[in-house]
Every structure is written in structure tokens, then in C-alpha cells.
Amino acid sequence: MKHAMLALAPLLLGSSAVEAEIVRYPIPNSTFPIAQAVRVSGDAVTYYVSGQVPPLVNKDADPASPQAYGDTRTQTVGVLNKIKAILEGQGLGIGDVVKMQVFLVHDARAPMDFKAFMEGYTQFFGGTQPNLPARSVVGVAALANPGFLVEIEVVAAKDSK
């Protein structure tokens, strides 16, 4: 009898009991455009988007040079536009991103340009699109192509209904 009641519970409670809930926790006393944490519960589908690198912006430049892909700001915008398109192809939007991992090239010759990254990032997060992801930014010695200064991977979540 106890097992029968447990089996009937989803039917009696209806589908609202298992709807996805995505809660974003802001950083206390801060306006920095990331979430301190994001909680995903309920009936959510999670999407993992592989690291994306910038598109070519100057076909006349050496494809192994940053001039072919632009500065950090240009590369950030290019990468986030690629991610946005991938998400839209899955029926999601940039506001469904719950976690972001950013890799910025950093070495003695060219320290990572975090300010330029943030200029590109805030075109997608923190302005008219208020859903902020949890985020990490890591300085790396190099990426797969010497011209890449930025690589970003994301996790997105949405109600499965």
C-alpha cells in the first residue's frame, strides 16, 4: 500500500511538482555581473556546450595570429555569439546559461586583458539580460591556435517541458 501511494504521488500532485527551478544567487553587496551560485532543481534538462573559440574576422591576416581573430573584446563577442547560436539551435537562449568557464591567454608578453573581456561579456550578461551565470575566468599560457586569446565553455539548463 505504501509503495502504491508513492507511485500515485506524481499523478496526484500534477506536473507542477517536478517543474524545473533555476535560482541564481547574487554576490552579496556587489553589482559584479556574475552569480555567486546557481541552483538547478526539478525537471531540468542540462546542456553542456564545448569550448568555443573566436571566428575569423580578418581573412587577410595570418590565421595563426591574433590579428586574424581580433583583440580580446572582439574575440569575446565572437565566441559568445557562437555560443548564443548553438543554444538557440537547441531552443535555448543566452539567459539559460547557468555556468561559464572562460580561458584567457596570459603570458609575460601579453597579460590577459580582463577589462576587454568584461566589455564583451557585459554585452550579453548583466544589462538587458539579467540571468547571470556562475563563472570562472582562468589565465592560460596558450590555446589550440596561437591567434586565439579567448575560449569559453558553458552549461545551460531549461525546464524539460
mmCIF file of C-alpha atoms in Angstrom:
data_model
loop_
_atom_site.group_PDB
_atom_site.id
_atom_site.type_symbol
_atom_site.label_atom_id
_atom_site.label_comp_id
_atom_site.label_asym_id
_atom_site.label_seq_id
_atom_site.Cartn_x
_atom_site.Cartn_y
_atom_site.Cartn_z
ATOM 1 C CA MET A 1 0.000 0.000 0.000
ATOM 2 C CA LYS A 2 2.821 2.422 0.897
ATOM 3 C CA HIS A 3 4.522 1.766 -2.459
ATOM 4 C CA ALA A 4 1.233 2.286 -4.305
ATOM 5 C CA MET A 5 0.796 5.701 -2.667
ATOM 6 C CA LEU A 6 4.350 6.713 -3.626
ATOM 7 C CA ALA A 7 3.700 5.627 -7.201
ATOM 8 C CA LEU A 8 0.487 7.685 -7.314
ATOM 9 C CA ALA A 9 2.042 10.814 -5.799
ATOM 10 C CA PRO A 10 3.255 12.297 -9.128
ATOM 11 C CA LEU A 11 -0.196 11.789 -10.638
ATOM 12 C CA LEU A 12 -1.975 13.349 -7.673
ATOM 13 C CA LEU A 13 0.416 16.273 -7.350
ATOM 14 C CA GLY A 14 0.424 17.039 -11.044
ATOM 15 C CA SER A 15 3.348 18.083 -13.215
ATOM 16 C CA SER A 16 3.943 21.334 -11.315
ATOM 17 C CA ALA A 17 5.657 19.370 -8.564
ATOM 18 C CA VAL A 18 8.526 18.486 -10.901
ATOM 19 C CA GLU A 19 8.942 21.696 -12.901
ATOM 20 C CA ALA A 20 12.483 22.963 -13.198
ATOM 21 C CA GLU A 21 13.527 25.673 -10.815
ATOM 22 C CA ILE A 22 16.625 27.701 -11.554
ATOM 23 C CA VAL A 23 17.660 30.025 -8.745
ATOM 24 C CA ARG A 24 20.543 32.471 -9.167
ATOM 25 C CA TYR A 25 22.200 33.759 -6.021
ATOM 26 C CA PRO A 26 23.829 37.179 -6.446
ATOM 27 C CA ILE A 27 27.131 38.089 -4.856
ATOM 28 C CA PRO A 28 26.205 39.897 -1.624
ATOM 29 C CA ASN A 29 26.751 43.667 -1.706
ATOM 30 C CA SER A 30 28.040 43.552 -5.291
ATOM 31 C CA THR A 31 26.934 44.625 -8.742
ATOM 32 C CA PHE A 32 29.533 42.450 -10.484
ATOM 33 C CA PRO A 33 27.675 40.668 -13.331
ATOM 34 C CA ILE A 34 28.036 37.051 -12.252
ATOM 35 C CA ALA A 35 26.107 34.873 -9.840
ATOM 36 C CA GLN A 36 27.776 33.632 -6.675
ATOM 37 C CA ALA A 37 25.954 30.346 -7.256
ATOM 38 C CA VAL A 38 23.157 28.887 -9.365
ATOM 39 C CA ARG A 39 20.860 26.074 -8.197
ATOM 40 C CA VAL A 40 19.071 23.907 -10.750
ATOM 41 C CA SER A 41 16.419 21.536 -9.416
ATOM 42 C CA GLY A 42 13.322 19.752 -10.590
ATOM 43 C CA ASP A 43 12.730 18.534 -14.119
ATOM 44 C CA ALA A 44 15.520 20.410 -15.914
ATOM 45 C CA VAL A 45 17.496 19.386 -18.954
ATOM 46 C CA THR A 46 21.161 20.340 -18.831
ATOM 47 C CA TYR A 47 23.174 21.222 -21.943
ATOM 48 C CA TYR A 48 26.981 21.206 -21.981
ATOM 49 C CA VAL A 49 28.445 23.366 -24.740
ATOM 50 C CA SER A 50 32.034 22.558 -25.652
ATOM 51 C CA GLY A 51 34.656 25.266 -25.524
ATOM 52 C CA GLN A 52 34.160 27.718 -28.371
ATOM 53 C CA VAL A 53 36.906 29.783 -29.955
ATOM 54 C CA PRO A 54 36.616 33.038 -31.892
ATOM 55 C CA PRO A 55 35.566 33.246 -35.534
ATOM 56 C CA LEU A 56 37.905 34.604 -38.181
ATOM 57 C CA VAL A 57 37.396 38.371 -38.564
ATOM 58 C CA ASN A 58 40.256 39.222 -40.946
ATOM 59 C CA LYS A 59 40.780 36.687 -43.745
ATOM 60 C CA ASP A 60 43.849 38.580 -44.966
ATOM 61 C CA ALA A 61 45.760 38.082 -41.683
ATOM 62 C CA ASP A 62 47.854 35.052 -40.801
ATOM 63 C CA PRO A 63 45.309 32.527 -39.369
ATOM 64 C CA ALA A 64 47.776 31.754 -36.558
ATOM 65 C CA SER A 65 47.840 35.380 -35.379
ATOM 66 C CA PRO A 66 45.558 37.384 -33.101
ATOM 67 C CA GLN A 67 45.076 39.858 -35.986
ATOM 68 C CA ALA A 68 43.011 37.175 -37.740
ATOM 69 C CA TYR A 69 40.566 36.975 -34.788
ATOM 70 C CA GLY A 70 40.740 40.433 -33.214
ATOM 71 C CA ASP A 71 41.567 41.701 -29.751
ATOM 72 C CA THR A 72 40.204 40.169 -26.547
ATOM 73 C CA ARG A 73 36.957 42.175 -26.671
ATOM 74 C CA THR A 74 36.301 41.241 -30.321
ATOM 75 C CA GLN A 75 37.107 37.593 -29.632
ATOM 76 C CA THR A 76 34.846 37.535 -26.558
ATOM 77 C CA VAL A 77 31.892 38.920 -28.526
ATOM 78 C CA GLY A 78 32.575 36.478 -31.380
ATOM 79 C CA VAL A 79 32.739 33.492 -29.028
ATOM 80 C CA LEU A 80 29.583 34.489 -27.130
ATOM 81 C CA ASN A 81 27.720 34.987 -30.416
ATOM 82 C CA LYS A 82 28.749 31.444 -31.438
ATOM 83 C CA ILE A 83 27.526 30.108 -28.087
ATOM 84 C CA LYS A 84 24.278 32.056 -28.443
ATOM 85 C CA ALA A 85 23.694 30.480 -31.881
ATOM 86 C CA ILE A 86 24.429 26.975 -30.561
ATOM 87 C CA LEU A 87 21.976 27.497 -27.688
ATOM 88 C CA GLU A 88 19.295 28.910 -29.997
ATOM 89 C CA GLY A 89 19.703 25.819 -32.174
ATOM 90 C CA GLN A 90 18.701 23.787 -29.102
ATOM 91 C CA GLY A 91 15.720 26.020 -28.280
ATOM 92 C CA LEU A 92 17.547 27.930 -25.522
ATOM 93 C CA GLY A 93 18.890 31.435 -25.106
ATOM 94 C CA ILE A 94 21.913 33.072 -23.557
ATOM 95 C CA GLY A 95 19.797 33.653 -20.417
ATOM 96 C CA ASP A 96 19.671 29.874 -19.887
ATOM 97 C CA VAL A 97 23.429 29.718 -19.185
ATOM 98 C CA VAL A 98 23.980 28.679 -15.561
ATOM 99 C CA LYS A 99 27.770 28.093 -15.568
ATOM 100 C CA MET A 100 30.590 29.546 -17.649
ATOM 101 C CA GLN A 101 34.277 28.664 -17.780
ATOM 102 C CA VAL A 102 36.455 31.255 -19.529
ATOM 103 C CA PHE A 103 40.046 30.756 -20.661
ATOM 104 C CA LEU A 104 42.030 33.916 -21.447
ATOM 105 C CA VAL A 105 45.574 33.767 -22.800
ATOM 106 C CA HIS A 106 48.020 35.231 -20.313
ATOM 107 C CA ASP A 107 51.780 35.344 -20.596
ATOM 108 C CA ALA A 108 54.604 37.749 -19.870
ATOM 109 C CA ARG A 109 54.439 39.241 -23.392
ATOM 110 C CA ALA A 110 50.680 39.779 -23.332
ATOM 111 C CA PRO A 111 48.897 39.664 -19.956
ATOM 112 C CA MET A 112 45.241 38.668 -20.178
ATOM 113 C CA ASP A 113 43.005 41.635 -20.914
ATOM 114 C CA PHE A 114 40.258 41.063 -18.331
ATOM 115 C CA LYS A 115 38.857 44.575 -18.852
ATOM 116 C CA ALA A 116 38.345 43.944 -22.584
ATOM 117 C CA PHE A 117 36.823 40.541 -21.798
ATOM 118 C CA MET A 118 34.314 42.203 -19.435
ATOM 119 C CA GLU A 119 33.431 44.797 -22.103
ATOM 120 C CA GLY A 120 32.429 41.953 -24.424
ATOM 121 C CA TYR A 121 30.836 39.832 -21.688
ATOM 122 C CA THR A 122 28.538 42.607 -20.446
ATOM 123 C CA GLN A 123 27.000 42.897 -23.922
ATOM 124 C CA PHE A 124 25.408 39.508 -23.132
ATOM 125 C CA PHE A 125 25.125 39.360 -19.308
ATOM 126 C CA GLY A 126 24.131 41.905 -16.693
ATOM 127 C CA GLY A 127 22.459 44.542 -18.862
ATOM 128 C CA THR A 128 19.125 43.900 -20.529
ATOM 129 C CA GLN A 129 19.647 40.147 -19.980
ATOM 130 C CA PRO A 130 19.640 39.787 -16.167
ATOM 131 C CA ASN A 131 20.147 35.981 -15.799
ATOM 132 C CA LEU A 132 23.712 35.794 -14.547
ATOM 133 C CA PRO A 133 25.752 32.583 -14.633
ATOM 134 C CA ALA A 134 28.194 31.273 -12.090
ATOM 135 C CA ARG A 135 31.551 31.905 -13.772
ATOM 136 C CA SER A 136 35.278 31.262 -13.586
ATOM 137 C CA VAL A 137 37.968 33.073 -15.587
ATOM 138 C CA VAL A 138 41.331 31.352 -15.884
ATOM 139 C CA GLY A 139 44.563 32.687 -17.384
ATOM 140 C CA VAL A 140 46.236 30.094 -19.616
ATOM 141 C CA ALA A 141 49.594 30.062 -21.399
ATOM 142 C CA ALA A 142 48.077 29.224 -24.789
ATOM 143 C CA LEU A 143 45.052 27.866 -26.623
ATOM 144 C CA ALA A 144 44.913 25.477 -29.617
ATOM 145 C CA ASN A 145 45.697 28.241 -32.145
ATOM 146 C CA PRO A 146 48.286 30.936 -31.321
ATOM 147 C CA GLY A 147 45.800 33.536 -32.594
ATOM 148 C CA PHE A 148 43.121 32.623 -30.051
ATOM 149 C CA LEU A 149 43.027 34.794 -26.921
ATOM 150 C CA VAL A 150 39.621 33.564 -25.662
ATOM 151 C CA GLU A 151 37.870 30.216 -25.283
ATOM 152 C CA ILE A 152 34.563 29.813 -23.430
ATOM 153 C CA GLU A 153 32.503 26.763 -22.480
ATOM 154 C CA VAL A 154 29.078 26.899 -20.874
ATOM 155 C CA VAL A 155 26.446 24.804 -19.158
ATOM 156 C CA ALA A 156 22.823 25.765 -19.760
ATOM 157 C CA ALA A 157 19.654 24.450 -18.122
ATOM 158 C CA LYS A 158 15.986 24.678 -19.018
ATOM 159 C CA ASP A 159 12.705 23.134 -17.947
ATOM 160 C CA SER A 160 12.270 19.891 -19.861
ATOM 161 C CA LYS A 161 8.678 20.772 -20.737
#
